XYZ file of C-alpha atoms in Angstrom:
517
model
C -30.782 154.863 77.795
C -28.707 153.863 80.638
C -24.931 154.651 80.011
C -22.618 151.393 79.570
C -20.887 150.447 82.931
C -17.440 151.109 83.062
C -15.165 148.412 84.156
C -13.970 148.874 87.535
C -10.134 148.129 88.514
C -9.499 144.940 90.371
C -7.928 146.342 93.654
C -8.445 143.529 95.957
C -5.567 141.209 97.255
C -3.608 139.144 94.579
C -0.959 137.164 94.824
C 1.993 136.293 92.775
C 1.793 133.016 90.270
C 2.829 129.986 91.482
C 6.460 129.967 89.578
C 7.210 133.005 90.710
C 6.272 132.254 93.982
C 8.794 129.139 93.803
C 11.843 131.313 92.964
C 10.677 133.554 96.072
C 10.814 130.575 98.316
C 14.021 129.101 96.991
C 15.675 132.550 97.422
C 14.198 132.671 101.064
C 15.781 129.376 101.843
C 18.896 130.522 100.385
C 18.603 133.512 102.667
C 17.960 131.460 105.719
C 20.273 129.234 104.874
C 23.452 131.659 104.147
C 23.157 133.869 106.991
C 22.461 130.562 109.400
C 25.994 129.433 108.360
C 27.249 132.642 108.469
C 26.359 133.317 112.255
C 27.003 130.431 113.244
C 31.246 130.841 112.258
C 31.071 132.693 115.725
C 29.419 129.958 117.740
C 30.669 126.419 115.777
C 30.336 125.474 112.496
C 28.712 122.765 113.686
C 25.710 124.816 114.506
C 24.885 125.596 110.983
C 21.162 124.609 110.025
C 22.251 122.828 106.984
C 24.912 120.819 109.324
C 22.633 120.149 112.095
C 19.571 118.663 109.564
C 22.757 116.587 107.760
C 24.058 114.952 110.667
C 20.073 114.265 111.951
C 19.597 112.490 109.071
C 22.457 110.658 109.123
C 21.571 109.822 113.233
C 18.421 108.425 112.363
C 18.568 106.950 108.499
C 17.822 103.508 108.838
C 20.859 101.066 108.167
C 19.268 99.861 104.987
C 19.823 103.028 103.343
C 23.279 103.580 104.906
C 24.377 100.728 103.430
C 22.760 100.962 100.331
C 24.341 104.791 99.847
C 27.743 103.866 100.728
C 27.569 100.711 98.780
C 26.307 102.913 95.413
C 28.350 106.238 96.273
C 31.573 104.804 98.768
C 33.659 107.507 100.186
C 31.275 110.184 97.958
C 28.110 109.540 100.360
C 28.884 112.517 102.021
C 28.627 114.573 98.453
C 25.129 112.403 97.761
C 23.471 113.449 100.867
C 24.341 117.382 100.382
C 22.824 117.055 96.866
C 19.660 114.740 98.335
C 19.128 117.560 100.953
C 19.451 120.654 98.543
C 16.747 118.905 96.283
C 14.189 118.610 99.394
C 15.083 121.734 100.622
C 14.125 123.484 97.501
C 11.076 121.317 96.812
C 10.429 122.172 100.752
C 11.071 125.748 100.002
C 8.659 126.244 96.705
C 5.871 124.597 99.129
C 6.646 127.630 101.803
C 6.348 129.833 99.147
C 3.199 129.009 97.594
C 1.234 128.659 100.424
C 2.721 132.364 101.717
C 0.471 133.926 98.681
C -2.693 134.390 99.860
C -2.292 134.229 104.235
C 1.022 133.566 106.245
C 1.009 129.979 105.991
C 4.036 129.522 104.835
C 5.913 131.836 107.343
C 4.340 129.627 109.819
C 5.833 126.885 108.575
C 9.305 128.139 108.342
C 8.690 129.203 112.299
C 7.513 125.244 112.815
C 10.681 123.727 110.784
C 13.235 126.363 112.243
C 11.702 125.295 115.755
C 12.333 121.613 114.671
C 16.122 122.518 113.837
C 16.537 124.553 116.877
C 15.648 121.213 118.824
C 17.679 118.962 116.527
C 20.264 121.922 116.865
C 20.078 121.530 121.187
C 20.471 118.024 120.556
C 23.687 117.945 118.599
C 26.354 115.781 121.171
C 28.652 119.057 121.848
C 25.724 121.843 121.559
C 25.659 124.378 123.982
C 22.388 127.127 124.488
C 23.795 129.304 121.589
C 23.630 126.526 118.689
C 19.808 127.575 118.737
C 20.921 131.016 117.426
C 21.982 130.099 113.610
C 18.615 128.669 113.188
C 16.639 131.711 114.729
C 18.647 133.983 112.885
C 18.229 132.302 109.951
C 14.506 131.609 109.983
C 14.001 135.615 110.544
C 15.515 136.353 107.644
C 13.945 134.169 105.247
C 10.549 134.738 106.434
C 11.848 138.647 105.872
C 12.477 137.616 102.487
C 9.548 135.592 101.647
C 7.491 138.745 102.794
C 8.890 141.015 100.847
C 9.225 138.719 97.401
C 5.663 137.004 97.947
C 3.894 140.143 99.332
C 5.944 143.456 98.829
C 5.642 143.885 102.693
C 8.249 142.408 105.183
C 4.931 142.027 108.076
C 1.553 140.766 107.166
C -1.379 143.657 107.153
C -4.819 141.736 106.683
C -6.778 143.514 103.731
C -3.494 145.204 102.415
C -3.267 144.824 98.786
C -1.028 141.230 97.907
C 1.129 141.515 95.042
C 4.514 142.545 93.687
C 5.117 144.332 89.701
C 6.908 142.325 87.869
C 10.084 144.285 87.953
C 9.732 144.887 91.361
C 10.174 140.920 92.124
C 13.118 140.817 89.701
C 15.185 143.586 90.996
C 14.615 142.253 94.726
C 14.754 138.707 93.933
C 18.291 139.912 92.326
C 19.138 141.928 94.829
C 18.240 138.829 97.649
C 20.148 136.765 95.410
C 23.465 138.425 96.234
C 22.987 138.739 99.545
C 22.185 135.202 100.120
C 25.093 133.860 97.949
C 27.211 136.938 99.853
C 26.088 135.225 103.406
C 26.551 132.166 102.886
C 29.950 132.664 100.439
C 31.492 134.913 103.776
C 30.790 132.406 106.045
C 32.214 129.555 104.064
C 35.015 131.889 103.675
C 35.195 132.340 107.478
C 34.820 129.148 108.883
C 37.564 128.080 106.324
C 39.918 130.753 107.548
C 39.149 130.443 111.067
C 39.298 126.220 110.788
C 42.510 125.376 108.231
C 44.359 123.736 110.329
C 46.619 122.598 106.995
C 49.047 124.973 108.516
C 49.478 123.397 111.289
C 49.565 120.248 110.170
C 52.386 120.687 107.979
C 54.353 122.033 110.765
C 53.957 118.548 112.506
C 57.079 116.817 113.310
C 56.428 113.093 113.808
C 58.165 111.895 116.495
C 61.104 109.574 116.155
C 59.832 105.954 116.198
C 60.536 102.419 116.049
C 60.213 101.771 112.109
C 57.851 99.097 110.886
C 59.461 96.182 108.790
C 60.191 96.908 105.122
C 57.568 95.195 102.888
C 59.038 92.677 101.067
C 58.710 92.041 97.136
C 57.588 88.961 97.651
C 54.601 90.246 99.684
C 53.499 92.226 97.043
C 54.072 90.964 93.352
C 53.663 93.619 90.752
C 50.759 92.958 88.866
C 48.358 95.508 86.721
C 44.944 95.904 88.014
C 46.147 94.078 91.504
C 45.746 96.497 94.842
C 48.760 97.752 96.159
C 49.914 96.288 99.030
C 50.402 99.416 101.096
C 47.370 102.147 99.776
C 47.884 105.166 98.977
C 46.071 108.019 101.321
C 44.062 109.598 98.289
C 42.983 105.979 97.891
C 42.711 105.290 101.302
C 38.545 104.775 102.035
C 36.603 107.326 104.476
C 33.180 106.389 105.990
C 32.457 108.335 109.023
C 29.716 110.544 110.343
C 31.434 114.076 110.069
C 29.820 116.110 107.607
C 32.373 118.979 108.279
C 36.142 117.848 108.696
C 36.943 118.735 112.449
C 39.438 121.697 112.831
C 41.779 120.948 115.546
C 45.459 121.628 116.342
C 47.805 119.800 117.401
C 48.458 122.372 119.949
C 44.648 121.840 121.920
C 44.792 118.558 121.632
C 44.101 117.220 124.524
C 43.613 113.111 125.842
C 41.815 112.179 129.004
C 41.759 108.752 130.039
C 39.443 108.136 132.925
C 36.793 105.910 134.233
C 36.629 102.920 135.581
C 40.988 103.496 136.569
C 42.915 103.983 139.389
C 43.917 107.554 138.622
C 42.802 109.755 135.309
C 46.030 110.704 132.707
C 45.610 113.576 130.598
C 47.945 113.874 127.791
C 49.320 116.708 125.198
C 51.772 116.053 122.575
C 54.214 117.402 124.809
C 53.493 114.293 127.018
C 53.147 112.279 124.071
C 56.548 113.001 122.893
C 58.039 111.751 125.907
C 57.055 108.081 125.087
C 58.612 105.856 122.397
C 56.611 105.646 119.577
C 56.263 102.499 116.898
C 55.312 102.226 112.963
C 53.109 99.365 112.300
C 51.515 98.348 109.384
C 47.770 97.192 109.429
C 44.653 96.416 106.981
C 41.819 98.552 108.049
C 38.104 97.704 107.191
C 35.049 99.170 107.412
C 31.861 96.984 108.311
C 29.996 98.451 105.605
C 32.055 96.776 102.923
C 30.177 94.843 100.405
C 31.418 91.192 99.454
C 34.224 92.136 97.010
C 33.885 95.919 97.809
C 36.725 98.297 98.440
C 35.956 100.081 101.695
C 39.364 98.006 102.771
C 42.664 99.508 102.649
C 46.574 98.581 104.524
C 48.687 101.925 105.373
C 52.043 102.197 107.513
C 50.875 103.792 110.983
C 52.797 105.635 113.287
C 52.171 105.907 117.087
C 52.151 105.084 120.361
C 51.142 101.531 122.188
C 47.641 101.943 123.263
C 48.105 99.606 125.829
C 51.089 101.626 127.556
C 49.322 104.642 127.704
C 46.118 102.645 129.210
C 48.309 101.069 131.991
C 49.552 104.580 133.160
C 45.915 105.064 134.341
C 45.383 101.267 135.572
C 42.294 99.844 134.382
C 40.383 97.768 136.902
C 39.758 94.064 136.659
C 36.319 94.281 135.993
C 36.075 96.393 133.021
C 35.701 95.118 129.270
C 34.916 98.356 127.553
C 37.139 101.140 125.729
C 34.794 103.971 124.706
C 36.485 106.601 122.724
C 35.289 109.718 122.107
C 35.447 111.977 119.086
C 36.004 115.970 119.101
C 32.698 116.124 117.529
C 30.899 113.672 119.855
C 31.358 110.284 118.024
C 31.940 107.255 120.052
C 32.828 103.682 119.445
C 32.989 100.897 121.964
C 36.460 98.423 121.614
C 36.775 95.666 123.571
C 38.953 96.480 126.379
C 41.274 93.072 125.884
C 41.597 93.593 121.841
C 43.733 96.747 122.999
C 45.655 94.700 125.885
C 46.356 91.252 124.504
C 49.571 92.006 122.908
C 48.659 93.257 119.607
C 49.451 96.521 117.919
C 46.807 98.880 119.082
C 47.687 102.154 118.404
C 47.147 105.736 119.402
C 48.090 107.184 115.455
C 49.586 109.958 114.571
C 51.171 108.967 111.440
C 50.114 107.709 108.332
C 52.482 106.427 105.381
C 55.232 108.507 106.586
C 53.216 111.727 106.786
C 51.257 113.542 109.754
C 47.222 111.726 109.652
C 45.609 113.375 106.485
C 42.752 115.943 108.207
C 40.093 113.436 106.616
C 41.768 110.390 108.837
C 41.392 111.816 111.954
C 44.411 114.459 112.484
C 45.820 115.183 114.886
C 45.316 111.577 116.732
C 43.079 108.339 116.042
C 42.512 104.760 117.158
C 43.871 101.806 114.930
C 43.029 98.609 116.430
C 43.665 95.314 114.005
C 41.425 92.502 113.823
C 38.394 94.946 114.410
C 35.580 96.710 112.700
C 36.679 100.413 112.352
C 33.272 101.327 113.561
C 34.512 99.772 117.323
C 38.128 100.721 117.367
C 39.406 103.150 114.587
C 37.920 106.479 116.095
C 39.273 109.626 114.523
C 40.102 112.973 116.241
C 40.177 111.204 119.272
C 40.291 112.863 122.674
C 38.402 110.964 125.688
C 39.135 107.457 126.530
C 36.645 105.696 129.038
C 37.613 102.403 130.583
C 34.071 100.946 131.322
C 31.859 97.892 130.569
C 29.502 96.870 128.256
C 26.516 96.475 130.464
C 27.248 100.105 131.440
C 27.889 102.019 128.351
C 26.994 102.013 124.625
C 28.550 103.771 121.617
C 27.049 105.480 118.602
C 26.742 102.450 116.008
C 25.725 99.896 118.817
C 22.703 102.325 119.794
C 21.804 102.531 116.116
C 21.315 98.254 116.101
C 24.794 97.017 115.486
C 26.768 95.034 117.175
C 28.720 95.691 120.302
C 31.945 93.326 118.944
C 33.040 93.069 115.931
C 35.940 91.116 114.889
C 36.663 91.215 111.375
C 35.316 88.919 109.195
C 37.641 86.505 106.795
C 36.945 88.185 103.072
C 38.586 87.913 99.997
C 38.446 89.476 96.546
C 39.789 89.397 92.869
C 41.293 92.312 91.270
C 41.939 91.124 87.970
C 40.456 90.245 85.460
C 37.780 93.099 86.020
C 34.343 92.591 85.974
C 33.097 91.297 82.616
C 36.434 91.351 80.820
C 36.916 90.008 78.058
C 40.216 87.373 77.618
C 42.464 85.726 75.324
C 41.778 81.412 76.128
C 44.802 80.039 76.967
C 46.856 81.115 79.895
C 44.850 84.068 82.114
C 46.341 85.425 84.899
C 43.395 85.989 88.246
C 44.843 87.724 91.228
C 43.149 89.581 94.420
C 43.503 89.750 98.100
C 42.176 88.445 101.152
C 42.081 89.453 104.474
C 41.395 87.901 108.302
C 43.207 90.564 110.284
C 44.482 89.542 113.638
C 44.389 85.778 112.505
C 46.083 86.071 109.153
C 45.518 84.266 105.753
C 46.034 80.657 105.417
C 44.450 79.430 101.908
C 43.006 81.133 98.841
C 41.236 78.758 96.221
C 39.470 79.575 93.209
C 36.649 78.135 91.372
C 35.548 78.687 87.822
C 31.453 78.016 87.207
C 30.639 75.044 89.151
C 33.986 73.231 88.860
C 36.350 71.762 91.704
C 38.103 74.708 94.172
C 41.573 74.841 93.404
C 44.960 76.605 95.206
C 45.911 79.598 94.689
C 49.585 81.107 95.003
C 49.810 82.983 97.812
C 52.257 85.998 98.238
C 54.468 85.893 101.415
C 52.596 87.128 104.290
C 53.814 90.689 105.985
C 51.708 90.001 109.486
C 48.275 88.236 110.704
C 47.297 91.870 110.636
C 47.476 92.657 106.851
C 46.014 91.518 103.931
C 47.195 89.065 101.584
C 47.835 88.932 97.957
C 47.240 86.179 95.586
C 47.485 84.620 92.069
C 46.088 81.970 90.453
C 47.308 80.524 86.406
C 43.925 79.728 84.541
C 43.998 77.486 81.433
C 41.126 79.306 79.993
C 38.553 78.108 77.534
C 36.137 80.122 75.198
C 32.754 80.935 77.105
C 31.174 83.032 79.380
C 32.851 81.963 83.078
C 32.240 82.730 86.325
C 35.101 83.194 88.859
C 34.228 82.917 92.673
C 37.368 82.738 95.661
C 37.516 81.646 99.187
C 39.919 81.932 101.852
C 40.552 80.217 104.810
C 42.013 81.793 107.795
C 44.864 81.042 109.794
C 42.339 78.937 112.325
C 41.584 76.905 109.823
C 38.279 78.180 109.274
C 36.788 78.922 105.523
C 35.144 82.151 104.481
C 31.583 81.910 104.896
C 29.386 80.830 101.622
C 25.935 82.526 102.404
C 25.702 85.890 101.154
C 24.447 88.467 103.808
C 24.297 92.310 104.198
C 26.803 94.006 106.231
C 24.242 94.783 108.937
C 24.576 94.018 112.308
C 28.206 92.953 112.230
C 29.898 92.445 108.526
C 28.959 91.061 105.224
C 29.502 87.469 104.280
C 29.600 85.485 101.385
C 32.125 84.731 98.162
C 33.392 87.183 95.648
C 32.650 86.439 91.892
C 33.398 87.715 88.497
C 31.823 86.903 85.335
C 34.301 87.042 82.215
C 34.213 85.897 78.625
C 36.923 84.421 77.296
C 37.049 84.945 73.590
């Protein structure tokens, strides 16, 4: 009688389970990840992987989504994309790793998206040859990694045996781990180090200037739940396309003012200091505000005239275009006669009696009243181009938006909040409004579908602020809906159709539903 066969040990190629293999590729982006950011604290931050694929996205996300992330998260879109991006990555990175169990497929696509974010890398507006090098050395190390968690084996051997013990994985995975967080945790500690430039801003002496007028009480009745009239910088909103804060010093600060001139002025704060300098106060808003949003804000500035310093270099007749130029390769495009016709455009330094906070564009930005800050209020500015429109284009006019964009009359109640609930009798509604560069006229205020009636208006600083209001309501019990208007200073009303803020500024009328009770 033939003797029972004896089971034979399975030693052909495994590979790891499909969970496992997850952790392996989220420790492999980690990996590629850490020690990209770490290398690239000796080239420019800016070289990072995870900072090149952020500021792609934002490049090319379509202006629907802009606007719909800034309207949901404000001056936190910044914090919403790093979170959007770690969850793809990691979904990106358990795909790597599962398809790395059985051939090399997913170290070949690691070698596909690091080439994609070497090009993105090349493409970046101040990238040299070496921002490729972050990304290389990156990708080499997390395909190392993958190897070694997926496999057991840093190379691929065709017909080796596939498979790592259990403790095996968990002692390198742990070990991986460390060295990831160690990378990337050193280079943020680097680039922090090697960047603060809080230092130096706190040695900043603002120069002696002209001061702006006081603001008068009447200009700004004390009222709870109504917006200050000057904002506070923590307060103060920030859209912009920096992903990382730029880190320069006063010191290598530099301005060049060339093109279409008679002769190109360069200018340190040395030169700078030279000049008289003015403190003006002006409403800034961003053309991604909402109707009734908050992405609006009025802060004392301190700098010099924009215009002066543009006549030193003698602009010629012909042009019409102001393109400034950011550190990190942002541009705008201002009108060149918005800077020139007399108002306060300003070359800042200063803001609310302190040096620029780092987040508004320290050491020097544009403020411009009456425009769009996407157009005029550049931040770590250094290049000024006099040119012309049908020459040159700037970052959000390439992107679909438009090249001029005056500031659209807007105005907005503060109190009551949204959906309050009220005492009926005598209610107290209050906001502000804003027309920069043409000033507030009128607000009126309607409640449901009754006649518009006047508004008090506070005493009015200058065309280029904003302007508070109040209004006494005889409120009766009910659900109500508040709307305001304002009209300008040329007489014009605030536009009634509601529209996005794409290509050139939202429109329509601020409401608030409330129940009086």
């Amino acid at each position: 009688m033939p003797e029972p066969a004896v089971p034979q040990r399975d030693t052909s190629p495994r590979s790891i389970r499909w969970p496992r293999a997850a952790v392996a590729g989220l420790l492999a982006a980690a990996m590629a990840l850490g020690v990209g950011h770490l290398v690239a604290v000796l080239i420019d931050p800016m070289s990072s992987p995870f900072f090149v694929l952020g500021a792609t996205m934002v490049d090319h996300t379509p202006h629907q989504l802009k606007d719909a992330a800034i309207r949901r998260f404000g001056s936190h879109d910044k914090q919403a994309l790093f979170t959007a991006m770690a969850a793809v990555m990691a979904l990106g990175a358990s795909i790597v790793a599962v398809l790395e169990r059985r051939r090399p497929l997913g170290s070949a696509l690691l070698v596909a998206l690091g080439g994609v974010t070497v090009a993105a890398a090349l493409q970046r507006p101040t990238a040299t040859p070496w921002f490729a090098v972050p990304t290389v050395a990156g990708v080499v190390s997390g395909i190392v990694v993958l190897r070694i968690l997926v496999t057991g084996t840093p190379i691929h051997r065709s017909g080796s045996a596939v498979g790592v013990s259990r403790r095996r994985f968990l002692i390198s995975a742990a070990s991986v781990g460390a060295l990831a967080a160690g990378a990337g945790g050193a280079g943020h500690i680097l680039a922090t180090r090697l960047r603060d430039i809080g230092v130096d801003r706190a040695r900043f002496l603002l120069p002696a200037a002209t001061p702006a007028s006081p603001v008068s009480p009447q200009a700004q009745p004390r009222i709870d739940g109504l917006s200050s009239f000057i904002t506070p910088d923590p307060r103060f909103y920030r859209v912009d396309t920096a992903l990382q804060l730029p880190a320069l010093s006063s010191a290598d600060w530099r301005l060049r003012i060339h093109g279409m001139v008679d002769r190109t002025v360069e200018l340190d704060f040395d030169r700078l200091r030279e000049r008289s300098a003015v403190e003006r106060v002006v409403t800034l808003t961003c053309v991604s505000n909402e109707v009734g949003g908050d992405l609006v804000g009025t802060a004392r500035w301190l700098g010099y005239p924009l215009a002066e310093l543009l006549a030193e270099a003698g602009p010629h007749p012909d042009a019409d275009m102001l393109l400034s130029r950011s550190i990190d390769g942002f541009t705008a495009g201002t009108p060149l006669s918005a800077v020139t016709d007399g108002r306060d455009a300003l070359l800042a330094v200063g803001m609310n009696g302190e040096p620029l906070p780092i987040e508004h564009g320290y050491p020097a930005r544009l403020i411009v009243p009456g425009l769009y800050g996407y157009v005029s209020a550049t931040k770590w500015v250094v290049d000024l181009e006099v040119t012309r429109f049908d020459r040159s284009s700037a970052y959000w006019t390439d992107r679909g938006w438009s090249a001029r964009a005056p500031i659209k009359t807007a105005s907005r109640i503060d109190v009551p909040r949204a959906f309050a609930t009220v005492a009926a009798g005598d209610v107290l509604v209050a906001g502000v409004a804003w027309a920069q560069h043409r000033g507030i006229a009128q607000v009126e205020v309607q409640v449901d579908d009754g006649p518009w009636q006047a508004a008090e208006l506070a005493a009015e600083y200058s065309i280029d602020t904003w302007r508070q209001w109040t209004w006494r309501w005889r409120a009766v019990t009910g659900t109500h809906t508040l709307r305001v208007r304002a009209t300008d200073g040329t007489g014009a009303v605030q536009d009634q159709a509601r529209t996005t803020p794409f290509p050139n500024g939202a429109t329509g009328r601020h409401n608030r539903v409330v129940t009086v009770g």
